[in-house]
Short mmCIF file of C-alpha atoms in Angstrom, two decimals:
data_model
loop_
_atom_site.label_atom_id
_atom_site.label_comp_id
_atom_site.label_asym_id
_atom_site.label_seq_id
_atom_site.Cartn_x
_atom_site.Cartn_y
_atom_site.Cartn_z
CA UNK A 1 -34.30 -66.37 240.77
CA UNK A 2 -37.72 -64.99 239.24
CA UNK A 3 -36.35 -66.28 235.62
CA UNK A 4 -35.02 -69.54 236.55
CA UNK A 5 -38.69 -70.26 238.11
CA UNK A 6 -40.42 -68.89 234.96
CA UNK A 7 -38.17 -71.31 232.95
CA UNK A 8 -38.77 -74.15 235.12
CA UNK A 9 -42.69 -73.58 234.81
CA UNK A 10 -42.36 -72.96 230.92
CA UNK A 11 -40.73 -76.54 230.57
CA UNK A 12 -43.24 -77.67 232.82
CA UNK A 13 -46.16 -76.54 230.95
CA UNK A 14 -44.36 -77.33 227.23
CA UNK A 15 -43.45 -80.72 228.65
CA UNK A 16 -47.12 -81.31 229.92
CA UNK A 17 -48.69 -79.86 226.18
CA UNK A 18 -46.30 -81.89 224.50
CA UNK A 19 -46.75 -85.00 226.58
CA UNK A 20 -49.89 -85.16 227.75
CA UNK A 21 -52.18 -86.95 224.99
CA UNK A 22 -54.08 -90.16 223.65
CA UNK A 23 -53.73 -92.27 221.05
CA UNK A 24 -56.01 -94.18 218.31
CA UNK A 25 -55.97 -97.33 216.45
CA UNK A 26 -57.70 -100.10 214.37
CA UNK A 27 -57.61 -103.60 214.18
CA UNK A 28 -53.72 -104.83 213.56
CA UNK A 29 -53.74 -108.70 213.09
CA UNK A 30 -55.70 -109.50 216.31
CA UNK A 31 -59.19 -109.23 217.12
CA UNK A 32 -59.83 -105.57 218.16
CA UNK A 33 -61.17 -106.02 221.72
CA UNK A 34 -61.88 -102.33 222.88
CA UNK A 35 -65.60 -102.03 224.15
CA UNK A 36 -67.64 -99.52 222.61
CA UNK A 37 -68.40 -97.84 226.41
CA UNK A 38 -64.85 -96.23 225.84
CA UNK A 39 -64.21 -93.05 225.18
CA UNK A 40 -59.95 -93.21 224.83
CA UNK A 41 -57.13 -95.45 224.71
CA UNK A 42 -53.43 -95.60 225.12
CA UNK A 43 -51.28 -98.01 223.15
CA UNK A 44 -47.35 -98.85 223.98
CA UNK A 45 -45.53 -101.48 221.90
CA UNK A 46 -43.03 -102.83 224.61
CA UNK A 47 -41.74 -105.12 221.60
CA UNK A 48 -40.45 -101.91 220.17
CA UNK A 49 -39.39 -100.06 223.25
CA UNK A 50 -37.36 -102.79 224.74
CA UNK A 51 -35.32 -103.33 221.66
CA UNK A 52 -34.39 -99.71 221.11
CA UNK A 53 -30.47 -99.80 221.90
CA UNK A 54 -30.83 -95.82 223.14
CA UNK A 55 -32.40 -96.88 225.34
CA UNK A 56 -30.00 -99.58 226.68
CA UNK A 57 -26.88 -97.39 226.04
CA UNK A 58 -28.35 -94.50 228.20
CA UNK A 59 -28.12 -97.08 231.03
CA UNK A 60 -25.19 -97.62 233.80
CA UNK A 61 -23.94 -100.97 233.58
CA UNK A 62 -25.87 -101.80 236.51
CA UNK A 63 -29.19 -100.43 235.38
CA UNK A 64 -28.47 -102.43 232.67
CA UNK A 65 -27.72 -105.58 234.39
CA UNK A 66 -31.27 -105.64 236.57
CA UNK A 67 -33.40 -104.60 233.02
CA UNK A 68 -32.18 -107.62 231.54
CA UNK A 69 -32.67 -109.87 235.10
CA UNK A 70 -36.14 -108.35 235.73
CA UNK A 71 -36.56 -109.57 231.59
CA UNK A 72 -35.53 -112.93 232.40
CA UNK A 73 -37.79 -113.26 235.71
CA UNK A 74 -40.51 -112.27 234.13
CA UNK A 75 -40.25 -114.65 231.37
CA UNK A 76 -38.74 -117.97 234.07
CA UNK A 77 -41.68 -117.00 236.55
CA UNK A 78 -44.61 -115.48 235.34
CA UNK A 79 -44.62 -116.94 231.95
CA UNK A 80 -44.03 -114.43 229.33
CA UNK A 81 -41.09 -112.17 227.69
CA UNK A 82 -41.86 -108.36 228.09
CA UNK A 83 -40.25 -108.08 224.68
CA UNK A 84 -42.38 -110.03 222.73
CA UNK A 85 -45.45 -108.52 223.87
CA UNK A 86 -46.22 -106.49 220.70
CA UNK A 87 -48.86 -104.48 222.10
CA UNK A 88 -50.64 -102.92 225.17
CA UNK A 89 -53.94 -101.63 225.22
CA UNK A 90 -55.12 -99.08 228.05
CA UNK A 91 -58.81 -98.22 227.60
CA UNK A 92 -61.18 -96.41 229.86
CA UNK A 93 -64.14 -93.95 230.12
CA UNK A 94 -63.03 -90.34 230.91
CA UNK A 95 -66.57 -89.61 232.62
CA UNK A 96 -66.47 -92.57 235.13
CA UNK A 97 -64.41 -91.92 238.21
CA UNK A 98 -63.39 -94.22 241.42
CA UNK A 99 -65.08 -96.26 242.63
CA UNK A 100 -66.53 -96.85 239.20
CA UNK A 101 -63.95 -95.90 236.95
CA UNK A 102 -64.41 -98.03 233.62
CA UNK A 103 -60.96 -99.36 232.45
CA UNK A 104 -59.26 -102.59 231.53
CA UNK A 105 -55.82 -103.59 229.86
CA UNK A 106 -55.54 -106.02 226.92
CA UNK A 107 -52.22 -107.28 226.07
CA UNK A 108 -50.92 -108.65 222.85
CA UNK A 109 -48.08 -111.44 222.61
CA UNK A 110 -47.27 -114.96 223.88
CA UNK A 111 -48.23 -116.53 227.56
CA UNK A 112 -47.87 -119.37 228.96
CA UNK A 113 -51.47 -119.25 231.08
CA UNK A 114 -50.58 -121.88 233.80
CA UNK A 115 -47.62 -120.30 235.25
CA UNK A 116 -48.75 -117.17 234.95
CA UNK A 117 -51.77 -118.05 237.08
CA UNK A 118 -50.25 -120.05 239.44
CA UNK A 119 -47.91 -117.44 240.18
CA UNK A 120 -51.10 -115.13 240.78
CA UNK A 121 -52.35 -117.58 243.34
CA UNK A 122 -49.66 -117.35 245.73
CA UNK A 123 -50.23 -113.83 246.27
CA UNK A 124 -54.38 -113.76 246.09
CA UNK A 125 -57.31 -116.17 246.12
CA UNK A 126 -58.33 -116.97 242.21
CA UNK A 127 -61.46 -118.60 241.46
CA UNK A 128 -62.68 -119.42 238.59
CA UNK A 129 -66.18 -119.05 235.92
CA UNK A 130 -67.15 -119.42 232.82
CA UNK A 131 -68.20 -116.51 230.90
CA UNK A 132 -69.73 -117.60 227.18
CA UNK A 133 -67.43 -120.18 226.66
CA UNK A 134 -64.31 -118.00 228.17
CA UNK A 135 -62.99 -118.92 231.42
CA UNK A 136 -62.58 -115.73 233.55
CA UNK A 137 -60.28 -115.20 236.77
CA UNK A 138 -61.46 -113.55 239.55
CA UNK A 139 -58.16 -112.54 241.51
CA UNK A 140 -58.79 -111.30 245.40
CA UNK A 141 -54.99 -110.01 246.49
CA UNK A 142 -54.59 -111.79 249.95
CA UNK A 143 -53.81 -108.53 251.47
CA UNK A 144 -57.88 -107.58 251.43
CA UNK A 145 -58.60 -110.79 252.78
CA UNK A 146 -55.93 -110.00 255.87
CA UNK A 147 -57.02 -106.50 256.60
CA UNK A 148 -56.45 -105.78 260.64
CA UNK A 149 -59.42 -105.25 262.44
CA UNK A 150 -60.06 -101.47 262.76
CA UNK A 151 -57.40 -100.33 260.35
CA UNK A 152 -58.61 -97.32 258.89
CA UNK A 153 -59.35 -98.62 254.97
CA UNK A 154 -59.69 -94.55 254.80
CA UNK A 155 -55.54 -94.18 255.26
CA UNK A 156 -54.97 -97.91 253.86
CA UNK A 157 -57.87 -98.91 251.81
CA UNK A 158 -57.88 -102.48 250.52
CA UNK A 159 -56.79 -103.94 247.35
CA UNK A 160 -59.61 -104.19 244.90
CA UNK A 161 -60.62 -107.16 243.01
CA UNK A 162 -59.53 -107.50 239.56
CA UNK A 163 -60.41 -109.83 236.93
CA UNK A 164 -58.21 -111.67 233.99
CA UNK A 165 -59.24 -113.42 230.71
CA UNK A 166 -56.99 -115.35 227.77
CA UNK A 167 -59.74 -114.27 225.26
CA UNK A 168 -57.82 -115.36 222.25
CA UNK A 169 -54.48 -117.58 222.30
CA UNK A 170 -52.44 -114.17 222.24
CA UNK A 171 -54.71 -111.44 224.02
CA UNK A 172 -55.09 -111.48 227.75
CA UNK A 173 -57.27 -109.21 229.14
CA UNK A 174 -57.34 -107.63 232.26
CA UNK A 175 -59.31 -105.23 234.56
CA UNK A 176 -62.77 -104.70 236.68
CA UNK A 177 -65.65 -107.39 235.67
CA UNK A 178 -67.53 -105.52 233.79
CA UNK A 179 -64.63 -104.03 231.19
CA UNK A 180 -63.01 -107.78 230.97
CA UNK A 181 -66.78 -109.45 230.30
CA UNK A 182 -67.43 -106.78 227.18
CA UNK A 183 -64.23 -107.45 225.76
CA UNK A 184 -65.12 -111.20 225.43
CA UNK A 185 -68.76 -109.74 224.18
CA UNK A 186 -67.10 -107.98 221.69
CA UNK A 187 -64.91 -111.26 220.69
CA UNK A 188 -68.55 -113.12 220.35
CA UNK A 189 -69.85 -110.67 218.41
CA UNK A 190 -72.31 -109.57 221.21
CA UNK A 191 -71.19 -105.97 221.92
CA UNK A 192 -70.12 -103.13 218.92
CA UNK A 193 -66.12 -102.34 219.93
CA UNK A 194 -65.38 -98.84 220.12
CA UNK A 195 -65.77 -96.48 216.66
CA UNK A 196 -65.80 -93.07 217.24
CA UNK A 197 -65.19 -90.58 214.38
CA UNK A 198 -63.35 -87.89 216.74
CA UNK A 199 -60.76 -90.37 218.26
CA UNK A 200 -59.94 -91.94 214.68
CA UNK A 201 -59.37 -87.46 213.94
CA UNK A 202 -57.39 -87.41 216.60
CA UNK A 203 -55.31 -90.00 215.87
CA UNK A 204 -54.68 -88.95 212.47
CA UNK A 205 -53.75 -85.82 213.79
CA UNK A 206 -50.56 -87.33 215.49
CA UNK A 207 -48.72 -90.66 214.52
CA UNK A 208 -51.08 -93.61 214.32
CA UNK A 209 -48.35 -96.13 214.11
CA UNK A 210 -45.93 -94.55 216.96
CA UNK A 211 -44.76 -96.88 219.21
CA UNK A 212 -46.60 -95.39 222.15
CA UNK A 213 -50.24 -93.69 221.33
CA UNK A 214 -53.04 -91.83 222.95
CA UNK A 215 -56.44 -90.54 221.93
CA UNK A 216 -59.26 -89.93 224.76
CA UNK A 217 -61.51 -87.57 225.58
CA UNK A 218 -61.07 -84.95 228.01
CA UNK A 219 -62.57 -85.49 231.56
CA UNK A 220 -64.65 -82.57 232.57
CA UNK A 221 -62.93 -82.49 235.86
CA UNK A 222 -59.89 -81.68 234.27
CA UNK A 223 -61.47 -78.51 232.32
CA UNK A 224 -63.18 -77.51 234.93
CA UNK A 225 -59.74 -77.36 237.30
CA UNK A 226 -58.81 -75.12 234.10
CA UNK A 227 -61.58 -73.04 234.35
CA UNK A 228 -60.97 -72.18 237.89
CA UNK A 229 -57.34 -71.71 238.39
CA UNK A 230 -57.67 -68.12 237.48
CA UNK A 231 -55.87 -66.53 234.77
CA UNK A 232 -52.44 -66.10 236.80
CA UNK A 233 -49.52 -64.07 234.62
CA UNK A 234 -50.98 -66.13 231.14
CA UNK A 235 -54.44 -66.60 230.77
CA UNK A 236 -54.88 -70.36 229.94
CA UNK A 237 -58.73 -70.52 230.62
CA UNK A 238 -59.23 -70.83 227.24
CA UNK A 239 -57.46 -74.71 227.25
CA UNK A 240 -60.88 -75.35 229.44
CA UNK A 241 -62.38 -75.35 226.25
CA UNK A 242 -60.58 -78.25 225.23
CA UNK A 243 -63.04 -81.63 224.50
CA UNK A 244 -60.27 -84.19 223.19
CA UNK A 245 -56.47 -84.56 223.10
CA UNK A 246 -53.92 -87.17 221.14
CA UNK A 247 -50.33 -87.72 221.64
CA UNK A 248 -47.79 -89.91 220.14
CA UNK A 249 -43.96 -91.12 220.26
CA UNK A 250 -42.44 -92.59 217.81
CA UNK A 251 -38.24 -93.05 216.29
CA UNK A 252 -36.60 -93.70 213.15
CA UNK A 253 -32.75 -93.99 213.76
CA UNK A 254 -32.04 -91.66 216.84
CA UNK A 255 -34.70 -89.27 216.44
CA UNK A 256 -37.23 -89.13 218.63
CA UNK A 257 -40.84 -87.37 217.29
CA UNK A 258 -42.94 -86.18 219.57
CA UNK A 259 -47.08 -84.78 218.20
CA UNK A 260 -50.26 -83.68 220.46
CA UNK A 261 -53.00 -82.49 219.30
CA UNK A 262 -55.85 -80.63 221.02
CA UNK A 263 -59.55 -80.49 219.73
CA UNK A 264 -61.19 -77.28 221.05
CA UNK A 265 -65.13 -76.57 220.53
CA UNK A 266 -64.22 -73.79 218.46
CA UNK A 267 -61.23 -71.94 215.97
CA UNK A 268 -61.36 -69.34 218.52
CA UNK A 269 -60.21 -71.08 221.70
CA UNK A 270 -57.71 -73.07 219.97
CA UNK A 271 -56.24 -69.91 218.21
CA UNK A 272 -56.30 -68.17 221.85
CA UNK A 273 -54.27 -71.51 223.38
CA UNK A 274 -52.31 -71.46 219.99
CA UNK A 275 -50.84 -67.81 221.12
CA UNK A 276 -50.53 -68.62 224.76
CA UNK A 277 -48.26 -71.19 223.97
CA UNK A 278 -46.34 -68.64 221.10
CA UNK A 279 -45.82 -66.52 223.80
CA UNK A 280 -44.24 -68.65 226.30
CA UNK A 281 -42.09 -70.30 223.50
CA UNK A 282 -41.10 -66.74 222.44
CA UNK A 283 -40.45 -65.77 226.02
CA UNK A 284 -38.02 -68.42 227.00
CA UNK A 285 -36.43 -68.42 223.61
CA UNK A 286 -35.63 -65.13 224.96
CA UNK A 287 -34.41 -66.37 228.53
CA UNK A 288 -32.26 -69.22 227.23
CA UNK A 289 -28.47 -68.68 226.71
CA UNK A 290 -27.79 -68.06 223.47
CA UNK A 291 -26.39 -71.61 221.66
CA UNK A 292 -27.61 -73.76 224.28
CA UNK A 293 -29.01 -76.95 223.56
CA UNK A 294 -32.17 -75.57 225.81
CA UNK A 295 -32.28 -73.03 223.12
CA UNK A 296 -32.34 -75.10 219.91
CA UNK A 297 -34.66 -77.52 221.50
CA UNK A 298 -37.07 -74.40 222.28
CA UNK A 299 -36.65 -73.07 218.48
CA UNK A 300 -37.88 -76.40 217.43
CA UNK A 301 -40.73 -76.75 218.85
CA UNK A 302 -43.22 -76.24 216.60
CA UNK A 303 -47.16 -74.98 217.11
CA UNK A 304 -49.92 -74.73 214.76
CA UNK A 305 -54.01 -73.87 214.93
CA UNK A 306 -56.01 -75.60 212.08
CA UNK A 307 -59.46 -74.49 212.30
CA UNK A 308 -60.55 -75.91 215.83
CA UNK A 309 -57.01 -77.74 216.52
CA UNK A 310 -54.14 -77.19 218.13
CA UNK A 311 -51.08 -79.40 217.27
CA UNK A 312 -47.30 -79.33 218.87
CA UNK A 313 -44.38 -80.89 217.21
CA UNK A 314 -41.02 -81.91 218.71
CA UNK A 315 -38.51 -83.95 216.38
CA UNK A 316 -35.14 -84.20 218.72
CA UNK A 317 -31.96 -86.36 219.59
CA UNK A 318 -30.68 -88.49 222.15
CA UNK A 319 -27.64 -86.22 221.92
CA UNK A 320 -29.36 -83.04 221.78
CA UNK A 321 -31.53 -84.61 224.91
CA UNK A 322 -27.65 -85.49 226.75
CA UNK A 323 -26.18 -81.96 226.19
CA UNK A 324 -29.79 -80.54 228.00
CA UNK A 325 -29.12 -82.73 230.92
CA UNK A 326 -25.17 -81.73 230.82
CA UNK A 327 -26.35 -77.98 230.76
CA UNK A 328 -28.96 -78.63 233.62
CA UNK A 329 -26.42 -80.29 235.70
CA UNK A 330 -23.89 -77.47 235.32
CA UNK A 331 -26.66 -74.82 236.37
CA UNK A 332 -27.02 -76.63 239.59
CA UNK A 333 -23.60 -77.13 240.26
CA UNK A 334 -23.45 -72.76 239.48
CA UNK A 335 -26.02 -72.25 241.58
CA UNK A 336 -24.86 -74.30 244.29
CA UNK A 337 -21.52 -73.04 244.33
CA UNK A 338 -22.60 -69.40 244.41
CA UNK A 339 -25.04 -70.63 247.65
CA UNK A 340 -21.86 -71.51 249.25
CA UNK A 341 -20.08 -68.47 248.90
CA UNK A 342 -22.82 -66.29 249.66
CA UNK A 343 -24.59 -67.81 252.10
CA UNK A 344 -24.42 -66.75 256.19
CA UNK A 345 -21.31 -68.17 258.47
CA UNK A 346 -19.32 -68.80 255.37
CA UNK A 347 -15.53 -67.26 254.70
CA UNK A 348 -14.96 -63.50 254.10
CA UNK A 349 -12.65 -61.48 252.16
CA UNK A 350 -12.40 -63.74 249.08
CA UNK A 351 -11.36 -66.81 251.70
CA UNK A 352 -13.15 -69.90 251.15
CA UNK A 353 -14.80 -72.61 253.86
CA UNK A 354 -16.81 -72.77 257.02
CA UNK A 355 -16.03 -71.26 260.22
CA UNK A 356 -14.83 -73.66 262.82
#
């Protein structure tokens, strides 16, 4: 039981190294919108995702069925086809937490703008302003508007207001005031967008021109969780050290490539992470039945410290991906089964069955 946790939490933390990252990027045919009070960014090319046909095949012909209905209501009511949005842009400011968390979406592809705001209005109160020649949506969800008297907002707070801008023909942008208002400053040429030497590293670092990318800088609350959790059976302290992180996905035919990249504030911390993660990989290499698709999944893996980096490979299958999920399935089945037999009030003797 001790090994099958161990594994569990070594896929866990592999999954979460490997997984876990940002993304970078520079102008590509539209304007680039991202303010310059952002310190990371995810892109996702939905464009690119929705046409991959792995992705449709590994669907039951009912999964299938509502993807391509939700498609088609999307496009018939709110005005635009998920799969022609080229590109979606996540940005925010690692320092700023709720209630003043600094984010905002811009999205990339074709809209038609009256249906998708009248279909907005029937769920909130939009009003309307003009913002340096842009007209920007201020979108109360009706929900706030209808809280109960003495509801606790502490258990159900209310829905925030949001804000929504067609800056260009084919960029929408979305988010609090203040993040949709510098994206338009940035159209006008009023506020610098965001150009920062370490993210544009970072994103080097992994695959620029993967279909989904992120690049951000680490939040201190999430080194400082690091720094306290203790050192437990590994000691991964030294990942507190950590001040940026990248990730990206990409696929040529049916492989899959998975990169992260940590920046650490020295060679020393990153070649201290670097072993950590070794170790683990050598460890369940070790635990993992010999032939397994676990096993040659775990064997490729590959980590690497550069100087003050730490970078994580993964290039793997659909297929290899299937026969994981076969093996994982069979486990459970094992280790139900052998519950059954074992377990109190169940047949003796090499009988099977509960007692009446």
């Amino acid at each position: 039981m001790k090994k099958k946790c161990l594994l569990a939490t070594l896929f866990a933390l592999l999954s979460a190294f490997l997984l876990f990252g940002c993304l970078g990027f520079g102008p590509q045919g539209e304007p680039y919108l991202v303010p310059d009070k952002a310190d990371g960014y995810a892109v996702l090319k939905p464009s690119a995702i929705l046409s991959d046909q792995d992705l449709l095949k590994s669907m039951n012909e009912t999964s299938r069925i509502d993807f391509e209905k939700s498609l088609n209501e999307a496009k018939d009511t709110y005005g635009f086809d998920p799969a022609a949005i080229t590109k979606i842009i996540i940005f925010m400011n690692a320092e700023k937490e709720a209630p003043e968390a600094y984010t905002g979406i811009i999205a990339e592809g074709t809209f038609d703008k009256q249906k998708l705001i009248g279909k907005i209005r029937e769920d909130a109160s939009v009003t309307e302003e003009q913002y340096d020649g842009t007209t920007v949506y201020k979108i109360v969800p009706n929900s706030q508007n209808e809280l109960d008297p003495g509801q606790d907002v502490r258990i159900n707070p209310p829905i925030s207001t949001s804000y929504l801008a067609f800056v260009t023909d084919r960029q929408v942008v979305y988010g609090i005031e203040e993040s949709v208002k510098d994206c338009i400053d940035v159209k006008n040429g009023k506020r610098k967008a965001l150009s920062d030497g370490t993210l544009d590293r970072m994103s080097k670092a992994v695959d620029s021109d993967g279909v989904v990318l992120v690049v951000m800088k680490i939040p201190a609350l999430w080194t400082n969780a690091i720094a306290q959790s203790g050192s437990g059976p590994y000691d991964t302290t030294s990942f507190s050290k950590a001040t940026h992180l990248a990730f990206s996905y990409g696929k040529t035919g049916p492989t899959m490539s998975l990169k992260s990249s940590v920046l650490f504030r020295g060679a020393n911390d990153a070649q201290k992470s670097s072993d950590v993660l070794q170790g683990l990989l050598s460890m369940a290499r070790g635990l993992s039945k010999s032939g397994s698709a676990s096993e040659k999944l775990l064997k490729d893996i590959k980590v690497n410290a550069n100087g003050e980096m730490l970078s994580a490979s993964l290039e793997v299958t659909k297929e290899t991906l299937d026969k994981i999920e076969a093996e994982m399935k069979e486990q459970a089945n094992t280790q139900t089964a052998q519950t059954y037999s074992t377990g109190p009030d169940y047949g003796t003797g090499g009988t099977g069955g509960v007692k009446d």
